[in-house]
Coordinates of C-alpha atoms and ligand atoms in Angstrom, one line a residue:
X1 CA 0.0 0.0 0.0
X2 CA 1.2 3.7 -0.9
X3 CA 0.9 5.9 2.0
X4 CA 1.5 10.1 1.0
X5 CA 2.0 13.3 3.0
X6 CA 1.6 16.1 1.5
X7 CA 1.9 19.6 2.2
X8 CA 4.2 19.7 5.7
X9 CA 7.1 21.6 6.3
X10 CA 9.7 19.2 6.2
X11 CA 12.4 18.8 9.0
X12 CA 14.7 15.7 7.1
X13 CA 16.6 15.0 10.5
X14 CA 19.9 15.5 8.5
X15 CA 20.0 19.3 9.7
X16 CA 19.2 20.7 6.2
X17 CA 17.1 23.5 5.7
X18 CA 13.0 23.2 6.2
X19 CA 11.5 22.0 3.0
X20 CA 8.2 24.3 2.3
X21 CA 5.1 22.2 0.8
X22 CA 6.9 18.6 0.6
X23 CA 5.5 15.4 0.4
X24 CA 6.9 11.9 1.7
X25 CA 5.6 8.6 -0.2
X26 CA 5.3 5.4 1.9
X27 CA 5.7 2.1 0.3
X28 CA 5.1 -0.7 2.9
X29 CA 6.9 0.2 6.0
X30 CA 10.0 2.5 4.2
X31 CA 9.9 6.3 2.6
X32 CA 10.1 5.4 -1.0
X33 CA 10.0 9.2 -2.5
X34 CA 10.7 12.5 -0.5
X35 CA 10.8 15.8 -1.4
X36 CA 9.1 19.1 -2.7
X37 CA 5.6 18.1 -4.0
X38 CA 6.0 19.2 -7.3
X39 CA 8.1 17.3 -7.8
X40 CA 7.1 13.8 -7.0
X41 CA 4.3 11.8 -8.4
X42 CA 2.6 8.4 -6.7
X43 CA 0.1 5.6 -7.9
X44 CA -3.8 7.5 -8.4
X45 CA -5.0 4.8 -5.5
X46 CA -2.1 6.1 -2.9
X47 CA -4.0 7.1 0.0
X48 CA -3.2 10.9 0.6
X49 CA -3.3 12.6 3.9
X50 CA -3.3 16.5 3.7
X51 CA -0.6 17.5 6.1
X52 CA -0.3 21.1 4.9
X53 CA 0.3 23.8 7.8
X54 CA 2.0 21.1 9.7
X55 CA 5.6 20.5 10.1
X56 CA 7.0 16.5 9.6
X57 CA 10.0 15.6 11.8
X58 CA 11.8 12.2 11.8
X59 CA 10.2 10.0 14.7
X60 CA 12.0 10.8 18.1
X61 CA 14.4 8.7 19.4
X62 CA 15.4 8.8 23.2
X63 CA 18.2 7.1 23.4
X64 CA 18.5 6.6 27.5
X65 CA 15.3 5.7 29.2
X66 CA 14.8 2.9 31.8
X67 CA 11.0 2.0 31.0
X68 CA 10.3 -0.7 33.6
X69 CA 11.6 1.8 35.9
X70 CA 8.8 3.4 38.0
X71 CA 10.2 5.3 40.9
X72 CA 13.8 5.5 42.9
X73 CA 11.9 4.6 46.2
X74 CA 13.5 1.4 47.7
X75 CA 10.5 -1.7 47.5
X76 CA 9.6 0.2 44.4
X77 CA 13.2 -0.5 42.8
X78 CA 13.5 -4.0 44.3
X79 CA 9.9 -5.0 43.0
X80 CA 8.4 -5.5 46.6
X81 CA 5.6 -3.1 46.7
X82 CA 3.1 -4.4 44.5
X83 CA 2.7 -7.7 41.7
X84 CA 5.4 -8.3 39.1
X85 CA 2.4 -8.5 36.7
X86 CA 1.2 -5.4 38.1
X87 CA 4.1 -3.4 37.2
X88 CA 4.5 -4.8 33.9
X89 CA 1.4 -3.9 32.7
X90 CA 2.4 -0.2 33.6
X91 CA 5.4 -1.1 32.0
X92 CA 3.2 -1.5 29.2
X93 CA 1.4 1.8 29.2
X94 CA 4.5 3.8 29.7
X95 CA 5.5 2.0 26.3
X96 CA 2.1 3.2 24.8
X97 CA 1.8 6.5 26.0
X98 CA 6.0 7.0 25.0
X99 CA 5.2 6.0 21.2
X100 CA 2.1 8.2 21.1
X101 CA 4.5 11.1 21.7
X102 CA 6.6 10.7 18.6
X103 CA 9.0 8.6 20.5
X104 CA 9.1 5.7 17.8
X105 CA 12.5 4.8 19.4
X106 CA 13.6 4.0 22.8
X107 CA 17.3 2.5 23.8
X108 CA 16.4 1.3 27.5
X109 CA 19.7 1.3 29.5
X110 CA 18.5 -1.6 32.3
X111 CA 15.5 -3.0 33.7
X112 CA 13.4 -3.6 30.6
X113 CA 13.6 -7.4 29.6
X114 CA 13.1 -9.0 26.5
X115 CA 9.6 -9.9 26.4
X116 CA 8.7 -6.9 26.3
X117 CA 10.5 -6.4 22.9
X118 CA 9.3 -9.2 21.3
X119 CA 5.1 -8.4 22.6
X120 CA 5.8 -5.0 20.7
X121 CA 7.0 -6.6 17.5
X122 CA 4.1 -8.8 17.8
X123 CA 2.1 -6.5 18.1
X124 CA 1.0 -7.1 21.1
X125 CA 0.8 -4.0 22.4
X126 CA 1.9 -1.0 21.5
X127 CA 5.0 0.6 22.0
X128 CA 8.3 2.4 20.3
X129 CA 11.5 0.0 18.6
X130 CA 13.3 -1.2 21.4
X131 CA 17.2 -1.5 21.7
X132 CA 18.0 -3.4 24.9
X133 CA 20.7 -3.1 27.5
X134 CA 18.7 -5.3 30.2
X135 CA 21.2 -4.8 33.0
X136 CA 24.0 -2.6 34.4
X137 CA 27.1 -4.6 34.4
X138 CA 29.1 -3.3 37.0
X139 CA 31.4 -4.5 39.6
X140 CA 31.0 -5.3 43.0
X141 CA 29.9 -1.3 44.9
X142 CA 29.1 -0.2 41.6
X143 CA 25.9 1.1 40.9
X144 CA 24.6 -2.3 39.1
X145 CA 25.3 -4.1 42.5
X146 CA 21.8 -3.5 44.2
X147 CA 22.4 -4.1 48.1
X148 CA 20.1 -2.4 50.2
X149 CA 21.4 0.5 52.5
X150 CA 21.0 -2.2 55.2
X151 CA 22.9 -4.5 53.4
X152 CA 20.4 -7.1 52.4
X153 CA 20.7 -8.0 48.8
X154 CA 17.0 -8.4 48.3
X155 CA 16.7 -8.0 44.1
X156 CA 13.4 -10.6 45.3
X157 CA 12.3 -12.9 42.3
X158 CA 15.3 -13.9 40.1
X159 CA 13.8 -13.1 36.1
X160 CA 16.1 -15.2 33.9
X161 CA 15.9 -12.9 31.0
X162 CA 17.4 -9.8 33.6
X163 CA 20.4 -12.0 34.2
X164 CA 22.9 -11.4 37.4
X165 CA 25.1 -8.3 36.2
X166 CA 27.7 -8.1 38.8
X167 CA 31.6 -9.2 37.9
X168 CA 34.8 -9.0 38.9
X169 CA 38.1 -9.8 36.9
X170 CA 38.1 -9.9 33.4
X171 CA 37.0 -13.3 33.1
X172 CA 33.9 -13.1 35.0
X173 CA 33.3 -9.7 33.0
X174 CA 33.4 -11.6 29.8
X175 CA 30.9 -14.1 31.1
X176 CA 28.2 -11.5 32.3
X177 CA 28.5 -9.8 28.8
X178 CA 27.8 -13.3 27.1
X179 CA 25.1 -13.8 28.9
X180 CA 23.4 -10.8 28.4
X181 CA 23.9 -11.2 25.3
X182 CA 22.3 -14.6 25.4
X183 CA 19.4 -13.2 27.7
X184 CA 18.7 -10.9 24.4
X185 CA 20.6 -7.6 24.9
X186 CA 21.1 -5.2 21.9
X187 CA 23.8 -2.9 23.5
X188 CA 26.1 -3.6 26.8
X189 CA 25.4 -1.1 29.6
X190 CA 27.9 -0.5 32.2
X191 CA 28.8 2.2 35.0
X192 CA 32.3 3.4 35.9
X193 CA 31.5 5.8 38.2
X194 CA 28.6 5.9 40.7
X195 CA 25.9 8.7 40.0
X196 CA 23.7 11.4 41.6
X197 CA 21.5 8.9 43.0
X198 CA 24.0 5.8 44.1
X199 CA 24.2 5.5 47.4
X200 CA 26.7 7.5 50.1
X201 CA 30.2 6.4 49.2
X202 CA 29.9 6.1 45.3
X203 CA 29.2 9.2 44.3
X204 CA 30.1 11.1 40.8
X205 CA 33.9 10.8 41.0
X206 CA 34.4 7.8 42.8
X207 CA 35.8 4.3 39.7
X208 CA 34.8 1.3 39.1
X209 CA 36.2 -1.1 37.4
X210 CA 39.8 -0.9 36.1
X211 CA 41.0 -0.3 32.7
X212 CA 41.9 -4.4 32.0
X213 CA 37.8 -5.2 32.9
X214 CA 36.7 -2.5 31.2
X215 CA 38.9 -3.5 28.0
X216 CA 37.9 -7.1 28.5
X217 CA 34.3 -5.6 28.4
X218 CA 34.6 -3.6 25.6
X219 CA 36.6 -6.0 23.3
X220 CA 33.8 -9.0 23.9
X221 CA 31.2 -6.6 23.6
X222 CA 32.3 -5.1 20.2
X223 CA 33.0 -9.1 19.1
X224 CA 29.6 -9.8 19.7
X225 CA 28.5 -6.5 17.6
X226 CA 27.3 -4.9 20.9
X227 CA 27.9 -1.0 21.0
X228 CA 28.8 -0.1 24.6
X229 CA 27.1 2.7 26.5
X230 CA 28.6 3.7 29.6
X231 CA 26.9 5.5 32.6
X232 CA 30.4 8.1 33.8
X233 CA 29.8 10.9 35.1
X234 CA 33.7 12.2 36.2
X235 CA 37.2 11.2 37.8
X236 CA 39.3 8.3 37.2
X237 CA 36.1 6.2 36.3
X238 CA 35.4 8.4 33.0
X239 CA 38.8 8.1 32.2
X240 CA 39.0 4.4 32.3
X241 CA 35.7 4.7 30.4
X242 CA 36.6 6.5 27.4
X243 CA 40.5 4.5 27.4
X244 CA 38.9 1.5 27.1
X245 CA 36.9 2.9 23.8
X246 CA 33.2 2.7 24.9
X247 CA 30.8 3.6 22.2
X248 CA 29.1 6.0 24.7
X249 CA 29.7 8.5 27.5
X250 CA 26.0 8.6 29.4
X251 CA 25.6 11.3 31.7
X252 CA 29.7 13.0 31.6
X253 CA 28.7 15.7 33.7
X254 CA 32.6 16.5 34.6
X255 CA 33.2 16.2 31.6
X256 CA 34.7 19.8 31.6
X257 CA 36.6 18.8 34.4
X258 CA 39.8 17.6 32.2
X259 CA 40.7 19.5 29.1
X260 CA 41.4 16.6 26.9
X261 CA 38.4 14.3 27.3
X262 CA 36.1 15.6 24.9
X263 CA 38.8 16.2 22.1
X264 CA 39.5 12.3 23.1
X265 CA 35.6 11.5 22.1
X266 CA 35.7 14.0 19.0
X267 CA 38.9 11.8 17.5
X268 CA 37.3 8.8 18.8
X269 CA 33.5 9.2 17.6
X270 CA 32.2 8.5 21.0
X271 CA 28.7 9.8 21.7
X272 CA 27.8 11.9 24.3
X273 CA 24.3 11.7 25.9
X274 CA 24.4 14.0 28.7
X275 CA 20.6 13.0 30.0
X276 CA 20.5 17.0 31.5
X277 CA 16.2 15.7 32.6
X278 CA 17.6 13.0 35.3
X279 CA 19.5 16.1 37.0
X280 CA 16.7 18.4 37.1
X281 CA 14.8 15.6 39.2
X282 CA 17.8 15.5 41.5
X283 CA 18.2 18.8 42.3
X284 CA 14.9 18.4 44.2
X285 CA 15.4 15.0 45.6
X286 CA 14.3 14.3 49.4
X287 CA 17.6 12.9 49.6
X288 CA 20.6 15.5 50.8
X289 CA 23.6 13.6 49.7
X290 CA 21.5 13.2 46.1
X291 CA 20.2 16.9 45.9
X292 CA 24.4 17.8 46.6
X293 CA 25.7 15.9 43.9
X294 CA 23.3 17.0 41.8
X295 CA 23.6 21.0 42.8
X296 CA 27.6 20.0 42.5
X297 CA 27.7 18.5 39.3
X298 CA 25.4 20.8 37.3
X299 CA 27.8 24.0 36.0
X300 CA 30.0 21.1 34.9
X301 CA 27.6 19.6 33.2
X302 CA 26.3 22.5 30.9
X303 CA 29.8 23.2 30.8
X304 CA 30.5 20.0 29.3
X305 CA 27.7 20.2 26.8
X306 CA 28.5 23.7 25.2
X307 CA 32.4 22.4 24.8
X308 CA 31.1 19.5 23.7
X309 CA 29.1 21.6 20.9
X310 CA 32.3 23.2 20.1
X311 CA 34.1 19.9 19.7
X312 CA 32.2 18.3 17.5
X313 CA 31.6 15.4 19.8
X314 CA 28.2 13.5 18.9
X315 CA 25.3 14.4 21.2
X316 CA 22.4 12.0 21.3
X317 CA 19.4 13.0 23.9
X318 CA 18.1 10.7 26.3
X319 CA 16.3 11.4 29.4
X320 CA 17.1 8.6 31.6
X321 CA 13.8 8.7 32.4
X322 CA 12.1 5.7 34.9
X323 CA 13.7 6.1 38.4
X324 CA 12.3 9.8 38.2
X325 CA 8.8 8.6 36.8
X326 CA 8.0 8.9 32.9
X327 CA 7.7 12.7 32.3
X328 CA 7.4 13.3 28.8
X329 CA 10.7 12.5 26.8
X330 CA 11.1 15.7 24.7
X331 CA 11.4 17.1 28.2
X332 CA 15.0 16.6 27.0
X333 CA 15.0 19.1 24.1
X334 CA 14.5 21.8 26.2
X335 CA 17.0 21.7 28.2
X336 CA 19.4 21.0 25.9
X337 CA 18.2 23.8 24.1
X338 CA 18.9 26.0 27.5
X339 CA 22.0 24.3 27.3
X340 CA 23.2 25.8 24.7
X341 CA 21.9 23.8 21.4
X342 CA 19.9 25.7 18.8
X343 CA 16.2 24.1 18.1
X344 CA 18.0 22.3 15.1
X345 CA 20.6 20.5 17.0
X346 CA 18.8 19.6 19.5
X347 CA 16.2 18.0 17.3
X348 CA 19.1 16.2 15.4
X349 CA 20.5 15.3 18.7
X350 CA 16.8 13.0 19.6
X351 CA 16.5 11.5 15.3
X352 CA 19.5 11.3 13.5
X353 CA 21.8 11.8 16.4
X354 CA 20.5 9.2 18.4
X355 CA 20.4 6.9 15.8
X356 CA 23.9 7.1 15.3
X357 CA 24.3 6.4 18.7
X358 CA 22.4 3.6 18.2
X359 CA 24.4 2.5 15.2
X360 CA 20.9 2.2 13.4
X361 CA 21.7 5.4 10.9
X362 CA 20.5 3.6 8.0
X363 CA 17.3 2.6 8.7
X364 CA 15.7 5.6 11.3
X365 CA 16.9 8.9 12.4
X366 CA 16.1 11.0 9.0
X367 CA 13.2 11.2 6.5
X368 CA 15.0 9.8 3.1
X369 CA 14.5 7.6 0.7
X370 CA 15.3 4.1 1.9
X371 CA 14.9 4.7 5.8
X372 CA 11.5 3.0 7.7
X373 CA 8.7 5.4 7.9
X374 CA 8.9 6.5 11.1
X375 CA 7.4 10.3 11.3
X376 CA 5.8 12.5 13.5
X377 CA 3.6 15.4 12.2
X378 CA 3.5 18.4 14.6
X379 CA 1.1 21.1 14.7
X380 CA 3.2 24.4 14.6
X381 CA 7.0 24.5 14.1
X382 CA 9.3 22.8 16.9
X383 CA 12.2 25.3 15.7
X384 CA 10.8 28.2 16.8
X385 CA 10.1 26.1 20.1
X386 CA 10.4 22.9 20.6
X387 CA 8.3 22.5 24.1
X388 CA 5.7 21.9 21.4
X389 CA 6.8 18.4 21.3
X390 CA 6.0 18.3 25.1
X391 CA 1.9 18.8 23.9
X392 CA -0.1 15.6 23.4
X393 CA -2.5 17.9 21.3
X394 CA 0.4 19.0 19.0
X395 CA 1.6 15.5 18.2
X396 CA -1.0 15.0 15.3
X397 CA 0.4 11.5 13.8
X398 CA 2.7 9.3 14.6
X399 CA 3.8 7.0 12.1
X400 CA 6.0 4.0 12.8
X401 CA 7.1 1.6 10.0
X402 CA 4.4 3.1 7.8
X403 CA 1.5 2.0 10.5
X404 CA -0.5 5.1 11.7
X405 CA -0.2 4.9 15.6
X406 CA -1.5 8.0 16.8
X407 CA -3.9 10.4 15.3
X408 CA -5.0 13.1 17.2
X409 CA -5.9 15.3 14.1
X410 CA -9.7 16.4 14.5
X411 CA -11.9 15.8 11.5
X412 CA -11.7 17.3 8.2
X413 CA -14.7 19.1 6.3
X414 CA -15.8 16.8 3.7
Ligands
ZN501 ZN1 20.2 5.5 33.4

């Protein structure tokens, strides 16, 4: 079936100037034609959907999210406070109400297992493309090593497809990256540092793991075609991080801290997803030691981004959204935008950005010839602000591998 748009404002996802009156043909699930309407023709039984004072974006991608997550609060984390069925079928919403906000992409960085993939390509319910991480692999005291602040390791009900992520030695870290692997994971998560929210005594600057289990991590990841994304915020941790050639710096708020980091990640291609809507969350926590870190940490961090900007280093957006509830994802945007991004960038920075990130630049992240159909139709222009994409009512359609899966546009005259 031939699918049309015709009439948008076009925002290709490659940066390129707006295209006025355009139209983008879908054959199947892929953009078969896209360009100024004039000059493009398609089949007389195409089914045509006037999209004219609109503007058409690539679908939005977050790429750090944690949608199984549903609070930081203790029994929440540790699954004790209410049914494991129970929480996945908010899970399942959360991946609903995500997709129905343009977000036809989601790279979950721990916590979401592999069911939950396969019941979206099934069509079981509704929800965006999933890349999986499943677990934090981290040593033992590192922030994937969930002990209780009493001590107790209670992680409760043992799910075979979120498999033990703890390791220590390069050996053992080889073993947990197979089996994650095994258990179904699209990209290896890890932690060098502990975060904002880790517990008293690993904190933003404080390592873990050392540079020959992080290499060992790394090389078995990359021979298993796993990208690495790795939680570092600052300190030796970050360093070991980026020596050992992860795919991804997530978070890097001290980034700014040593001079030669970033230029490091420019000349290596390593993405930086600095997840600024986490830290906004933190600087409120009830927690002192978490609002601190999170106070501390947040010059460096917009710091980091806007010498980041000059760099050249790849910026992907990602919320790391789930232990601070689901707020919408575009929440991101903004704040890169305040940040220092224009409108443009930051946009690139959630589509072809993040797909880059994702190592999936050749089938999403830009409207082309060639890519899947993933599209989002906007009422009003997200460059001259782009909190627009944080209005349900302005997210018109969403297309996602050609299927219609939101439609909020009211009815036409006849
Ligand atoms: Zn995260």
């Amino acid at each position: 079936m031939t699918r049309v748009l015709t009439g948008a404002t076009l925002i290709d996802g490659t940066g390129a100037a707006p295209v006025a009156d355009a139209a983008v043909v879908i054959e199947g699930d892929r953009i078969s034609a896209v360009g100024p309407r004039a000059g493009l023709g398609w089949p007389a039984d195409a089914e045509v959907i006037d999209a004219s004072g609109r503007t058409l974006i690539p679908g939005l991608i977050d790429a750090h999210d944690h949608l199984a997550s549903h609070g930081y609060g203790l029994a929440t984390r540790f699954g004790l406070d209410e049914p494991a069925s129970t929480a996945h079928l908010r899970t399942a919403r959360v991946l609903a109400e995500t997709l129905a906000m343009g977000y036809t992409t989601v790279r979950d960085a721990g916590g979401l297992d592999a069911g939950f993939k396969l019941a979206v390509e099934q069509g079981l319910i509704p929800g965006p493309r999933l890349v999986l991480a499943l677990q934090i692999i981290s040593p033992t005291g590192g922030i994937g090593d969930r002990v209780s602040p009493s001590g107790h390791d209670c992680c409760g009900a043992y799910d075979p497809l979120l498999p033990p992520c703890v390791a220590n030695g390069s050996d053992a870290v080889r073993d947990v990256v197979r089996t994650m692997v095994r258990a179904g994971a699209d990209v290896i998560k890890t932690a060098t540092t502990g975060g904002a929210s880790s517990r008293p005594g690993h904190g933003p600057l404080d390592a873990a793991f050392s540079l020959a289990e992080m290499e060992a991590l790394v090389t078995e990841s990359h021979a298993l075609g796993r990208r690495v994304m790795c939680h570092a915020l600052g300190g030796p941790g970050l360093r070991t991080a980026l020596a050992a050639g992860v795919d991804s710096i997530e978070h890097g708020c001290y980034l700014d801290e040593d001079a030669t980091l970033l230029g490091q990640m420019a000349v290596q291609g390593t993405f930086f997803v600095p997840t600024l809507t986490v830290y906004v969350y933190h600087r409120e926590s009830p927690a002192p030691h978490v609002r601190e870190r999170a106070v501390a940490l947040h010059a460096h961090h917009v710091a980091s981004v806007r010498r980041a900007l000059e760099l050249g280093v790849p910026i992907a957006a990602g919320t790391d959204a789930g232990g601070h509830g689901h707020p919408k994802n575009a929440l991101e945007l903004k704040y890169l935008v305040e940040a220092g991004l224009s409108p443009m960038q930051a946009l690139r920075a959630a589509t072809q950005g993040a797909a880059a990130c994702l190592g999936l630049e050749r089938e999403i992240g830009t409207v082309e010839k060639g890519r899947l159909a993933d599209l989002v139709l906007v009422a009003g222009n997200p460059l001259d602000d782009v909190t627009l994409l944080l209005d349900p009512a302005r997210i018109e359609l969403v297309v996602k591998g050609g299927a219609i899966c939101a439609d909020r546009r009211s009815p036409r005259p006849r």
